[in-house]
JSON list of C-alpha atoms in Angstrom, two decimals:
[
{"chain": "A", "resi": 6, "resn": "UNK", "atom": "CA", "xyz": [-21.65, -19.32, -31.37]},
{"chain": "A", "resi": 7, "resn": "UNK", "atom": "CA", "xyz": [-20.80, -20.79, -27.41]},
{"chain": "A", "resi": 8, "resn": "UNK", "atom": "CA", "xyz": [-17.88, -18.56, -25.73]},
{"chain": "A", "resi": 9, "resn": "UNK", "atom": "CA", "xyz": [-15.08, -20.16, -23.68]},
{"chain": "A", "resi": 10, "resn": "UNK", "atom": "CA", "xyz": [-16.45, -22.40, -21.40]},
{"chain": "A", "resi": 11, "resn": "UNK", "atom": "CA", "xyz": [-14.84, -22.70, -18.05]},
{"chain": "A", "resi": 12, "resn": "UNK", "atom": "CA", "xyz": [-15.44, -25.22, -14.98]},
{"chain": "A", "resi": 13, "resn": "UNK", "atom": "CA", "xyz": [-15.96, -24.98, -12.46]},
{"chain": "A", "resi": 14, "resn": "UNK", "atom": "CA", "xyz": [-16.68, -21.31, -11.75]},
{"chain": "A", "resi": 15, "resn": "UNK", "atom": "CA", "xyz": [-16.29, -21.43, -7.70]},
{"chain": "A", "resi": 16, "resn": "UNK", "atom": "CA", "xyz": [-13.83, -23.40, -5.69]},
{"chain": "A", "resi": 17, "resn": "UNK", "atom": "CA", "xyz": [-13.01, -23.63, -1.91]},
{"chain": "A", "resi": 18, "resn": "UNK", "atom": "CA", "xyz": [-10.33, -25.92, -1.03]},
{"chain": "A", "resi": 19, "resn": "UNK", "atom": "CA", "xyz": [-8.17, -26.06, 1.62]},
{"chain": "A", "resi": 20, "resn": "UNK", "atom": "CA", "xyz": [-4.27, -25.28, 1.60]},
{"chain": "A", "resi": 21, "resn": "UNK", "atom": "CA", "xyz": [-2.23, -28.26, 0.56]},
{"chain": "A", "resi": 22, "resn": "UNK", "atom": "CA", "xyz": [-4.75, -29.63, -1.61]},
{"chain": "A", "resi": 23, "resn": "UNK", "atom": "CA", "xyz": [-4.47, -30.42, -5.71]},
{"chain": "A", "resi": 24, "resn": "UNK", "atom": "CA", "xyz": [-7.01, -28.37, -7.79]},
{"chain": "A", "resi": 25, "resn": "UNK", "atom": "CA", "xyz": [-8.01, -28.51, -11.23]},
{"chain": "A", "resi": 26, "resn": "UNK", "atom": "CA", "xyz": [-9.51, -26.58, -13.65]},
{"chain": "A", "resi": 27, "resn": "UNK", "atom": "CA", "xyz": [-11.18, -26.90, -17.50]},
{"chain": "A", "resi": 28, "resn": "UNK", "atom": "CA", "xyz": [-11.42, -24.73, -20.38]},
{"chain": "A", "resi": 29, "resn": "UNK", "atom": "CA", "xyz": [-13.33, -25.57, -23.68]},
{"chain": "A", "resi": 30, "resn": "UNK", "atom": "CA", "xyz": [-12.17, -23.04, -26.12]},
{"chain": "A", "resi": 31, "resn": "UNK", "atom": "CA", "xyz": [-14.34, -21.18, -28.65]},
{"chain": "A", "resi": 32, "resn": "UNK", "atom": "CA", "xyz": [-14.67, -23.98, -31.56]},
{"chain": "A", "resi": 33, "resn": "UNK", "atom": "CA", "xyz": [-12.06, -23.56, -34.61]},
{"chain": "A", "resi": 34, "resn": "UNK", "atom": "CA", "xyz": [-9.94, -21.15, -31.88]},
{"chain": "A", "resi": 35, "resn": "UNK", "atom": "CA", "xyz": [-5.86, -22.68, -32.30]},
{"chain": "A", "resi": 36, "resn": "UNK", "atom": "CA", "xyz": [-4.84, -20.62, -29.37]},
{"chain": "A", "resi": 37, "resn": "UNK", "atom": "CA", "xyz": [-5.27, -20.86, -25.79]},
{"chain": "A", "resi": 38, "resn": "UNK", "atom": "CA", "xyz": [-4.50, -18.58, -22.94]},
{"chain": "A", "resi": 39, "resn": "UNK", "atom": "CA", "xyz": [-4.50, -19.44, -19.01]},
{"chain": "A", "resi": 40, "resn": "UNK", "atom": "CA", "xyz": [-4.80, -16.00, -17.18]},
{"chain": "A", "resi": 41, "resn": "UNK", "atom": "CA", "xyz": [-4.37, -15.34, -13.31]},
{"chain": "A", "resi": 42, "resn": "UNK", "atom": "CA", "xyz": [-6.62, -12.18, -12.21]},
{"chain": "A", "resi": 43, "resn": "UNK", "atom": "CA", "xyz": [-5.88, -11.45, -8.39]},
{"chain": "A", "resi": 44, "resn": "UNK", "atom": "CA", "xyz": [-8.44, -9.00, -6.37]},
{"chain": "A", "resi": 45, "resn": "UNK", "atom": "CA", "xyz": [-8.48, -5.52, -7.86]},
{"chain": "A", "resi": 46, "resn": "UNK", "atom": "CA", "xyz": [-5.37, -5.86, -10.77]},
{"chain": "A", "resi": 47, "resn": "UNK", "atom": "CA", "xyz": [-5.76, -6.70, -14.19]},
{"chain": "A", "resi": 48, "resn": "UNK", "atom": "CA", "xyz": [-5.04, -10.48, -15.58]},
{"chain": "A", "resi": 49, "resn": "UNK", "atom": "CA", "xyz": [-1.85, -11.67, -16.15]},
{"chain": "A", "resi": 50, "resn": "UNK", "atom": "CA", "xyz": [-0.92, -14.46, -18.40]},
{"chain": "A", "resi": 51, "resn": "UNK", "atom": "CA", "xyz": [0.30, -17.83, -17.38]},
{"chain": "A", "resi": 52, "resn": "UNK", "atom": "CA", "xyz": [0.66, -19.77, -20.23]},
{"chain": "A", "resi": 53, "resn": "UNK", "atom": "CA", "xyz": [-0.32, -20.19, -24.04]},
{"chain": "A", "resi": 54, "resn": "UNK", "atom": "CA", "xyz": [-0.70, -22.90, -26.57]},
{"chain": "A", "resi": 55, "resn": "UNK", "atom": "CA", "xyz": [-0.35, -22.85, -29.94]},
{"chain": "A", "resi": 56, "resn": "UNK", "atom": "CA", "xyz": [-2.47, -26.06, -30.58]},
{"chain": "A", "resi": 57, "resn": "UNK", "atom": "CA", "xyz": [-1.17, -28.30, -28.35]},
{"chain": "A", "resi": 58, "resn": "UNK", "atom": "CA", "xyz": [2.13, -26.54, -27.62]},
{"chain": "A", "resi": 59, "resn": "UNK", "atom": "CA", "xyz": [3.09, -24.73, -25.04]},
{"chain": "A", "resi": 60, "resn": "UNK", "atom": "CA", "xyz": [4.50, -22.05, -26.74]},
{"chain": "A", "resi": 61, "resn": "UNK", "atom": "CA", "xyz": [4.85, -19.06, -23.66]},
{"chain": "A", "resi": 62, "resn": "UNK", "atom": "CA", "xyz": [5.19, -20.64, -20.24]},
{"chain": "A", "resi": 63, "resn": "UNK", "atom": "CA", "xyz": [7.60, -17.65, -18.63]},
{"chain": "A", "resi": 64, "resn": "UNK", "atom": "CA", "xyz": [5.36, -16.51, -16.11]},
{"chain": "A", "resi": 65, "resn": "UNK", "atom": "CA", "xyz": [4.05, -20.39, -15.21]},
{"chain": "A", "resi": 66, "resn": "UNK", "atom": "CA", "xyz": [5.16, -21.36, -11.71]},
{"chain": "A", "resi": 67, "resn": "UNK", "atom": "CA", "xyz": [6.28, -24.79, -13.08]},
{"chain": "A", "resi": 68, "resn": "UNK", "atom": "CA", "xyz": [7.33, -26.10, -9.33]},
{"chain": "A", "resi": 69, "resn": "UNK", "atom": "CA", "xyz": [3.33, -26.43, -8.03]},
{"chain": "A", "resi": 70, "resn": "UNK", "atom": "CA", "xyz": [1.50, -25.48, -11.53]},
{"chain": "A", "resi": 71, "resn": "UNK", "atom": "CA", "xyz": [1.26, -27.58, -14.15]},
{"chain": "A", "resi": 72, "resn": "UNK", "atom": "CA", "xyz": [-1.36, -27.47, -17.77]},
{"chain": "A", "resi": 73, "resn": "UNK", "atom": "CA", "xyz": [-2.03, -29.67, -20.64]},
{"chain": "A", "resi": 74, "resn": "UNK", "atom": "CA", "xyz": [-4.09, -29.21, -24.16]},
{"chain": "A", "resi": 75, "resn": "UNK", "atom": "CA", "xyz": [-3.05, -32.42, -25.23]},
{"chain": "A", "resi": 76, "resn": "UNK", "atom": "CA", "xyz": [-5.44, -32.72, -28.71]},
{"chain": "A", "resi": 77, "resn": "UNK", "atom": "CA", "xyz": [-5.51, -29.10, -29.58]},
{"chain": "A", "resi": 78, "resn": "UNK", "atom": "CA", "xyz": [-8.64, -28.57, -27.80]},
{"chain": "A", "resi": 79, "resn": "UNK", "atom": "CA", "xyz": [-9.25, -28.16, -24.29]},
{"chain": "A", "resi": 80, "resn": "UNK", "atom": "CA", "xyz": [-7.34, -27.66, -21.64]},
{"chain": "A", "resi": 81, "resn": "UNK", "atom": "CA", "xyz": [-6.49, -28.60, -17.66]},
{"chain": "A", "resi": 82, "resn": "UNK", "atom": "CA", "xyz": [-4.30, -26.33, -15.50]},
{"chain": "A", "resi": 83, "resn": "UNK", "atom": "CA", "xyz": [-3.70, -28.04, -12.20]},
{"chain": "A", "resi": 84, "resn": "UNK", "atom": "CA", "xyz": [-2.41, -26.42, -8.94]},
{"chain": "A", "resi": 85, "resn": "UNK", "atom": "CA", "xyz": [-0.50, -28.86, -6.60]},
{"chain": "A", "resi": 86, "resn": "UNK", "atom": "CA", "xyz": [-0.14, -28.26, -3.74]},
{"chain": "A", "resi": 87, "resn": "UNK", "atom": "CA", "xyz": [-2.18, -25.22, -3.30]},
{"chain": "A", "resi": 88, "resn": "UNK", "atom": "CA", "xyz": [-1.57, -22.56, -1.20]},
{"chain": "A", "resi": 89, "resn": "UNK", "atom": "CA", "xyz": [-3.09, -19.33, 0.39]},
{"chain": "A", "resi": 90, "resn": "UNK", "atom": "CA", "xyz": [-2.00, -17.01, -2.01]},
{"chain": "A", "resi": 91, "resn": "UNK", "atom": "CA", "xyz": [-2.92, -19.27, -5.09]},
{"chain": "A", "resi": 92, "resn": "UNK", "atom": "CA", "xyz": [-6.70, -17.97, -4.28]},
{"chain": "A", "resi": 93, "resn": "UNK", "atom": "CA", "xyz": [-7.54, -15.91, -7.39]},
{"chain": "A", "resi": 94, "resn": "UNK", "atom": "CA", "xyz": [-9.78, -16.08, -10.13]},
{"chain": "A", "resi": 95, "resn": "UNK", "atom": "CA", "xyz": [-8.43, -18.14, -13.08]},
{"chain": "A", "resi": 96, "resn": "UNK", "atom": "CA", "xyz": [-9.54, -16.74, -16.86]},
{"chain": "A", "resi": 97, "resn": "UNK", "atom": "CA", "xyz": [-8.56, -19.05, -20.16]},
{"chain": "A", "resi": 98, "resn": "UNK", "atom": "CA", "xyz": [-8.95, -17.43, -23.22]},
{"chain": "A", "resi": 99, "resn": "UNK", "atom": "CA", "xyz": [-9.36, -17.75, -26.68]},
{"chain": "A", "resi": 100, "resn": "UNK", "atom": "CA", "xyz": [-8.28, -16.62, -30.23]},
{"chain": "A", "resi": 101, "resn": "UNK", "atom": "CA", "xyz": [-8.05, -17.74, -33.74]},
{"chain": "A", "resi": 102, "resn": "UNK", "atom": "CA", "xyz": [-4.59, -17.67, -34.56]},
{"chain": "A", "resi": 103, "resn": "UNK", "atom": "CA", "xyz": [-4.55, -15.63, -37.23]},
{"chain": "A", "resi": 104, "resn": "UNK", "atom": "CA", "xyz": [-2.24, -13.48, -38.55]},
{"chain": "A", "resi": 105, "resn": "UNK", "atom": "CA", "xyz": [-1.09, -11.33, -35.29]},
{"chain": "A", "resi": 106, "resn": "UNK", "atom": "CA", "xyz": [-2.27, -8.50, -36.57]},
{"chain": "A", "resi": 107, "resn": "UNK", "atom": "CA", "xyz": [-5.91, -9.60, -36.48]},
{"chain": "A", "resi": 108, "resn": "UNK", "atom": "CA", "xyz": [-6.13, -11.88, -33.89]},
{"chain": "A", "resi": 109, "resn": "UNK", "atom": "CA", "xyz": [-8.08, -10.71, -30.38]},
{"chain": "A", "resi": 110, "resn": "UNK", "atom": "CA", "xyz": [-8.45, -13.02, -27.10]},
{"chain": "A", "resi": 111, "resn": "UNK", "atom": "CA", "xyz": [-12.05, -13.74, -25.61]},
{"chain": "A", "resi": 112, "resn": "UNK", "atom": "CA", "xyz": [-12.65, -14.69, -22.46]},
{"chain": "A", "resi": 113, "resn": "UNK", "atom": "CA", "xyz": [-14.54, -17.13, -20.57]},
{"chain": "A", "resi": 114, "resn": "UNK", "atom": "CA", "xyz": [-16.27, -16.30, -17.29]},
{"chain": "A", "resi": 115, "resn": "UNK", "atom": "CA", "xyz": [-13.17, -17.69, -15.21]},
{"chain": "A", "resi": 116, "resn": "UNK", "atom": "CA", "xyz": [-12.61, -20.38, -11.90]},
{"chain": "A", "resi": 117, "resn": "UNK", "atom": "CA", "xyz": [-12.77, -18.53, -8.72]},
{"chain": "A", "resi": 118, "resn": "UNK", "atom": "CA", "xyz": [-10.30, -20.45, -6.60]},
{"chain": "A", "resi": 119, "resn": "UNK", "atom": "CA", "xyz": [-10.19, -20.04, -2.77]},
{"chain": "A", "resi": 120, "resn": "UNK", "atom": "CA", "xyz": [-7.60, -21.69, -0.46]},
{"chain": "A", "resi": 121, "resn": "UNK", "atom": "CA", "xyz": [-8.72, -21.81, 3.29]},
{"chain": "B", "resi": 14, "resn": "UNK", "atom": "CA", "xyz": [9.25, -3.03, -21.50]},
{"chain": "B", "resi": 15, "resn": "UNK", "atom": "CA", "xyz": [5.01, -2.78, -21.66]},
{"chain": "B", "resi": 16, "resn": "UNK", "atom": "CA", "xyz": [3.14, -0.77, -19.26]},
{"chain": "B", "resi": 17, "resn": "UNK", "atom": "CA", "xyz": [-0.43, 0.22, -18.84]},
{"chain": "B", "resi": 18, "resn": "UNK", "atom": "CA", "xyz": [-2.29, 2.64, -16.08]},
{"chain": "B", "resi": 19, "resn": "UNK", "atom": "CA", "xyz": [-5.35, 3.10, -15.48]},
{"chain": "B", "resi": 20, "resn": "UNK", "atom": "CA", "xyz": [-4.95, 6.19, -12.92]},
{"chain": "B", "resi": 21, "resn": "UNK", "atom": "CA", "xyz": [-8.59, 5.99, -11.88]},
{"chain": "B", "resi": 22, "resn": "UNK", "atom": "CA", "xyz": [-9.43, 3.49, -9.50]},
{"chain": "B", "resi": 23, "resn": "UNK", "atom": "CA", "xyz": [-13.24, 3.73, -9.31]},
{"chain": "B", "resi": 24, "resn": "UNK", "atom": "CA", "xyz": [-16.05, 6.17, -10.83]},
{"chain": "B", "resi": 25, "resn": "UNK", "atom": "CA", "xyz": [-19.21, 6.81, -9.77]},
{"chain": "B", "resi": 26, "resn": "UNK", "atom": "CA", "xyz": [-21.53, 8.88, -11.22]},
{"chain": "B", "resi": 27, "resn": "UNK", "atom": "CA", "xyz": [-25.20, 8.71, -11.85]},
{"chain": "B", "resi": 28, "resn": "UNK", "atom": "CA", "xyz": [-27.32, 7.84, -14.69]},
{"chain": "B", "resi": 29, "resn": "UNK", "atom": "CA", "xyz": [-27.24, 9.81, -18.34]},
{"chain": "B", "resi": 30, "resn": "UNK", "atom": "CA", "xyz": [-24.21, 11.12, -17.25]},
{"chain": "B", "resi": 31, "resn": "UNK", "atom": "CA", "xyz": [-21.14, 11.34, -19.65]},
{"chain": "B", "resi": 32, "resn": "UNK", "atom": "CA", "xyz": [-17.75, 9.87, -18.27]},
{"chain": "B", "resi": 33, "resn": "UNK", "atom": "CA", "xyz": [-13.85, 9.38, -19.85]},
{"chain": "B", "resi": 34, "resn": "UNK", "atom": "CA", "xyz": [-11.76, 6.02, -18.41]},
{"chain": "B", "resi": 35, "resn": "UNK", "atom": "CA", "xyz": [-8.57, 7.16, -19.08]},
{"chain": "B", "resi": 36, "resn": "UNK", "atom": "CA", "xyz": [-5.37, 4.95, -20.02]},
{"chain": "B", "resi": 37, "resn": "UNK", "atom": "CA", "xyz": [-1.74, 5.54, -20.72]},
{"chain": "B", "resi": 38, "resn": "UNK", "atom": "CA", "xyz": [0.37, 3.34, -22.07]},
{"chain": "B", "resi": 39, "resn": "UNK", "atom": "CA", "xyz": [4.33, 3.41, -22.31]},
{"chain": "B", "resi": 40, "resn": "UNK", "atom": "CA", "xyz": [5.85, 1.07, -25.00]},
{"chain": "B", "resi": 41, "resn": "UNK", "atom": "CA", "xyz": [9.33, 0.71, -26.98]},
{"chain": "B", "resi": 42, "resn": "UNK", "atom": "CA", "xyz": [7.77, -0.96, -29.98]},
{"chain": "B", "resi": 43, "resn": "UNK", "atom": "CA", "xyz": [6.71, 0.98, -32.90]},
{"chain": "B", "resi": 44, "resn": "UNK", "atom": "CA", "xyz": [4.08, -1.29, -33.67]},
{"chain": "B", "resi": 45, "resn": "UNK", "atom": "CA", "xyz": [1.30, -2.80, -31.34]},
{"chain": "B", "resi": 46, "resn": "UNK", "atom": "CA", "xyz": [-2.37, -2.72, -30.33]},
{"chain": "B", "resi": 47, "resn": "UNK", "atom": "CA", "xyz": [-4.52, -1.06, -27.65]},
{"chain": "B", "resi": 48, "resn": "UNK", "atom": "CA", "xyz": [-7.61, -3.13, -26.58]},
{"chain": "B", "resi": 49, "resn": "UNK", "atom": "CA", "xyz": [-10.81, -2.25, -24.34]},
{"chain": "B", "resi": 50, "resn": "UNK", "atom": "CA", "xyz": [-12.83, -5.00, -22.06]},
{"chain": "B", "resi": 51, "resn": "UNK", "atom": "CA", "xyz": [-15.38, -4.80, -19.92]},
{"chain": "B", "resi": 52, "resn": "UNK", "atom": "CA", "xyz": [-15.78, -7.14, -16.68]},
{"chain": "B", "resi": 53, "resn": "UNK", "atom": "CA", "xyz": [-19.43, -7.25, -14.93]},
{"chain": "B", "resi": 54, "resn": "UNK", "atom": "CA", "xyz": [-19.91, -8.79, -12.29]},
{"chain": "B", "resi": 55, "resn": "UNK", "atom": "CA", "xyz": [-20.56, -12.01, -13.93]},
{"chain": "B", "resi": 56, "resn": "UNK", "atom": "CA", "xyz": [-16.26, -11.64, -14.17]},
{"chain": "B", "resi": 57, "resn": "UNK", "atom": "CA", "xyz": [-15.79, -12.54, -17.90]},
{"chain": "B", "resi": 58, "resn": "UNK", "atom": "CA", "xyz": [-14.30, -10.26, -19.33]},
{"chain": "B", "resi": 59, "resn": "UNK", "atom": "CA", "xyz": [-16.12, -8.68, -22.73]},
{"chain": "B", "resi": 60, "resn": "UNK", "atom": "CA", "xyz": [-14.30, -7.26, -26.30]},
{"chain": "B", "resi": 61, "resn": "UNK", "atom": "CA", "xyz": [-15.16, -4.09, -26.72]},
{"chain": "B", "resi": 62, "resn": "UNK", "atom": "CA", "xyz": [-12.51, -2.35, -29.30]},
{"chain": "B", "resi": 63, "resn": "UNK", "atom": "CA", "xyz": [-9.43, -3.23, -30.56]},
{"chain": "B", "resi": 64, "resn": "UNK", "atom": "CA", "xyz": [-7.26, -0.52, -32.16]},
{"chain": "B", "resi": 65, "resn": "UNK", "atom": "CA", "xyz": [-3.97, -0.62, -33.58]},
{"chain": "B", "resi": 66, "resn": "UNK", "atom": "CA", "xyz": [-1.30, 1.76, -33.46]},
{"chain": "B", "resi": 67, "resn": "UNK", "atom": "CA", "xyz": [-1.22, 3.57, -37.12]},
{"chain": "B", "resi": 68, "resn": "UNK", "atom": "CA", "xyz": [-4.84, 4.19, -36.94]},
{"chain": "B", "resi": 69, "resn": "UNK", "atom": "CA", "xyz": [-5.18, 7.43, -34.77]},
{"chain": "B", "resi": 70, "resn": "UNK", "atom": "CA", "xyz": [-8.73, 8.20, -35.60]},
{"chain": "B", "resi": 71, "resn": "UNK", "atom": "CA", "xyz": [-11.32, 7.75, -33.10]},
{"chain": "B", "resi": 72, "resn": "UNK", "atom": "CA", "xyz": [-13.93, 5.53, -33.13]},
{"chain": "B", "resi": 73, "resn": "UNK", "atom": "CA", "xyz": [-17.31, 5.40, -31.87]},
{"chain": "B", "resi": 74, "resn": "UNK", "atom": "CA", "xyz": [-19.98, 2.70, -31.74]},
{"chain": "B", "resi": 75, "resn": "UNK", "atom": "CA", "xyz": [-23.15, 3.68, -30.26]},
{"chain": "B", "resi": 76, "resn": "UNK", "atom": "CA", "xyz": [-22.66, 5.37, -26.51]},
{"chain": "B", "resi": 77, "resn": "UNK", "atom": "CA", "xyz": [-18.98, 4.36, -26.88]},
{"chain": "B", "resi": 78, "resn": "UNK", "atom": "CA", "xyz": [-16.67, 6.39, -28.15]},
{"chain": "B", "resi": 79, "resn": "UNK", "atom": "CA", "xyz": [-12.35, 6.53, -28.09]},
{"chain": "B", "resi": 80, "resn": "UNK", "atom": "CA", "xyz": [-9.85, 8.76, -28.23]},
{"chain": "B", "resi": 81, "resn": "UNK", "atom": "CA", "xyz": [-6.31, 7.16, -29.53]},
{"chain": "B", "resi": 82, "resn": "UNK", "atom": "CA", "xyz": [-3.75, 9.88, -28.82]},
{"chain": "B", "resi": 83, "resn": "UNK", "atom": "CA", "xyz": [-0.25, 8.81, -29.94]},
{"chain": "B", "resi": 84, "resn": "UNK", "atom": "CA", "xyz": [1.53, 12.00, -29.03]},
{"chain": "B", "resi": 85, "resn": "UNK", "atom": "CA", "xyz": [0.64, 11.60, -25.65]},
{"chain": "B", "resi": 86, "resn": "UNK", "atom": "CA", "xyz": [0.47, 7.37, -25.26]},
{"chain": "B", "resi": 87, "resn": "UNK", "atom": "CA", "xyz": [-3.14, 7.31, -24.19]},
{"chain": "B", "resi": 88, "resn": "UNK", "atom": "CA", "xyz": [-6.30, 5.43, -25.32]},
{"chain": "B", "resi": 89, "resn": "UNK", "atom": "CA", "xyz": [-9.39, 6.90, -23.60]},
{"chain": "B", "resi": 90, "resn": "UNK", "atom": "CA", "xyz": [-12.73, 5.43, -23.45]},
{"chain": "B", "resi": 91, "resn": "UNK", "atom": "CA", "xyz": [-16.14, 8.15, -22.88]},
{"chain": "B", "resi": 92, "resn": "UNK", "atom": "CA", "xyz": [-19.35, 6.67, -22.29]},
{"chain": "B", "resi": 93, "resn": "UNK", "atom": "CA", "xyz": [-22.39, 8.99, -23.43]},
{"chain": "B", "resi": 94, "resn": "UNK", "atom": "CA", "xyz": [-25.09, 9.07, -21.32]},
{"chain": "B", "resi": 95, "resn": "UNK", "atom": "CA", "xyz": [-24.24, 6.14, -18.79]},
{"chain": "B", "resi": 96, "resn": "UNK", "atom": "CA", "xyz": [-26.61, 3.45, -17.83]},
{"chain": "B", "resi": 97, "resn": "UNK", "atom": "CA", "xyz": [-26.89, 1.60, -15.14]},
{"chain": "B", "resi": 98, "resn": "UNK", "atom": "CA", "xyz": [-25.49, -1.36, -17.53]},
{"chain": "B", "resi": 99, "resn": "UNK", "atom": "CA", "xyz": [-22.38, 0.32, -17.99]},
{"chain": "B", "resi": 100, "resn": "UNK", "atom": "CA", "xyz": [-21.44, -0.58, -14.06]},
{"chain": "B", "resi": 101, "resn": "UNK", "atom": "CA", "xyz": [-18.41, -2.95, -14.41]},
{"chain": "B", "resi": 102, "resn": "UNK", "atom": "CA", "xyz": [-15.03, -3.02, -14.48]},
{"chain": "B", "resi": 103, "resn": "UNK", "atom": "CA", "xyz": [-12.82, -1.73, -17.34]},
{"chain": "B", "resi": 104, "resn": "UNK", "atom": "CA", "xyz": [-9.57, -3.02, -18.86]},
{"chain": "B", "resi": 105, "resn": "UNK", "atom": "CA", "xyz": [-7.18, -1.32, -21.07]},
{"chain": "B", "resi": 106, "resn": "UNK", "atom": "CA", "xyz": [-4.70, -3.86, -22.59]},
{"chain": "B", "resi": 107, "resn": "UNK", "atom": "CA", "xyz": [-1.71, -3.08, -24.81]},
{"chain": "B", "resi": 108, "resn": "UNK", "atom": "CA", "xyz": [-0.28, -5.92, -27.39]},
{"chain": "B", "resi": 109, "resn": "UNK", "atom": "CA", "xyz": [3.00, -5.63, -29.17]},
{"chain": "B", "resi": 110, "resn": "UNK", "atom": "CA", "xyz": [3.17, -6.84, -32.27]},
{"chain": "B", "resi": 111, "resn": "UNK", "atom": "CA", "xyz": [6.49, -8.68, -32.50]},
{"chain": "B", "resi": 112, "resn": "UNK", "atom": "CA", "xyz": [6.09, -12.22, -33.80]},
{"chain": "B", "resi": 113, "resn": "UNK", "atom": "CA", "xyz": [5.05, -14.82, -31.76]},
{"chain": "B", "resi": 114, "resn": "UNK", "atom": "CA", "xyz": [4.30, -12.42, -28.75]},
{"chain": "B", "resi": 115, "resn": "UNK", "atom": "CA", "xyz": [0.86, -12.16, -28.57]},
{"chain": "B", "resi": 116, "resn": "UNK", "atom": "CA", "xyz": [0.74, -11.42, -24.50]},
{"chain": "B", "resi": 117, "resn": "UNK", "atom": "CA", "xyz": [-2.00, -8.79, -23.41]},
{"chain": "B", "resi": 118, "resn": "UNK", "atom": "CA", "xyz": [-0.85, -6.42, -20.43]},
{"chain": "B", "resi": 119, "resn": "UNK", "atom": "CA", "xyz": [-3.51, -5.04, -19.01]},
{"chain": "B", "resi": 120, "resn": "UNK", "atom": "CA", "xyz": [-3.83, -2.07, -16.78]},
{"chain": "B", "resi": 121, "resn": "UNK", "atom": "CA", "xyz": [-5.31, -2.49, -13.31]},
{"chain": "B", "resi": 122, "resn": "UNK", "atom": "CA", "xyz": [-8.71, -1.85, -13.93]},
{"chain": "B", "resi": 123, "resn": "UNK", "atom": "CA", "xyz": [-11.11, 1.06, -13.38]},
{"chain": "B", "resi": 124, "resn": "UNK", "atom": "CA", "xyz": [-14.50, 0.45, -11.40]},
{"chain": "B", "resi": 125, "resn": "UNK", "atom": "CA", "xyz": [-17.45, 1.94, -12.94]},
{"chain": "B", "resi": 126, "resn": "UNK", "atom": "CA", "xyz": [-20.67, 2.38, -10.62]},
{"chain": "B", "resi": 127, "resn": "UNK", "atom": "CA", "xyz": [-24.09, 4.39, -12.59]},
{"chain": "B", "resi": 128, "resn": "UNK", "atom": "CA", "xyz": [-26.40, 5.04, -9.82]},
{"chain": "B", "resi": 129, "resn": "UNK", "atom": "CA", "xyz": [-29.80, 5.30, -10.85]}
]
């Protein structure tokens, strides 16, 4: 069975610039997760889906970032403008959606973003 | 509010040696779960165990092996005799289990090096 599929894995842009990235859940997987993981901490969630519903988008920052899953499937999250401290390495994730108390996220191998 | 830590920044030891990745968690829910992931370099990030909070017994699969301590809000992970594999980065996540809030929060990280 493929994992979570992620493109591109590196990026170098420069400051000011838009950026996207792609995720391709695992297949049959109803929810999605956009992580941020910054150099030596621990991820930190920036969104979730439910489908196509963006059920959790507290810790989004909604005035540059921006995401879609618009058939359920994959997704986009877009940075725009980018800046210097948006470099980071960006994880989705995956789970069924089943009952909470079984479900567990996998990861894909994440977007490395840098912003020169 | 969720909190986990990871006291132990990086490890080193060398090969066939035994070693304990500590975690403490602090939680006001009665109910959640404690998960374990591993991140080689390669940077996804890898399932390893996923425990929930009424099941105190400890678990071991192969070289792994956990130690859920309620009393004392920690989740330890021991490898048995390391291998050079084992070098990655570890994760200890907590979930609550109230509805709809399936967030991980994940502690920063502990770097693992096996020298041969």
């Amino acid at each position: 069975e493929a994992g979570v599929v992620q493109s591109p894995r590196y990026k170098i842009i420069e400051k000011k610039q838009p950026v996207a990235f792609w995720c391709n859940p695992i297949s049959g997987h109803n929810t999605l997760y956009w992580y941020l993981q910054n150099l030596g901490q621990g991820p930190e969630l920036l969104i979730r889906y439910e489908n196509e519903e963006a059920v959790d988008d507290s810790q989004l920052p909604k005035d540059r970032f921006s995401a879609e899953r618009l058939k359920g499937v994959d997704s986009t999250l877009k940075i725009q403008p980018a800046e210097l401290g948006d470099s980071a390495v960006y994880l989705c994730a995956s789970s069924p959606g089943l009952a909470e108390t079984m479900d567990t996220q996998y990861f894909g191998p994440g977007t490395r973003l840098t912003v020169l | 509010a969720q909190k986990v830590t990871q006291a132990q920044t990086e490890i080193s030891v060398v090969e066939k040696e035994d070693v304990t990745l500590d975690c403490v968690y602090e939680t006001r829910d009665t109910t959640y779960y404690l998960f374990w992931y591993k991140q080689p370099p390669s940077g996804e990030l890898v399932f390893l165990i996923r425990r929930n909070s009424f099941d105190e017994q400890n678990e071991i699969s192969g070289r792994y092996s956990w130690n859920f301590q309620k009393s004392t809000s920690s989740f330890n992970f021991t490898i048995t005799a390391s291998q050079v594999v084992d070098s990655a980065v570890y994760f200890c996540a907590l979930r609550p289990l109230i509805q709809g809030a399936q967030k991980l929060v994940f502690g920063q990280g502990t770097r693992l090096t096996i020298n041969p």
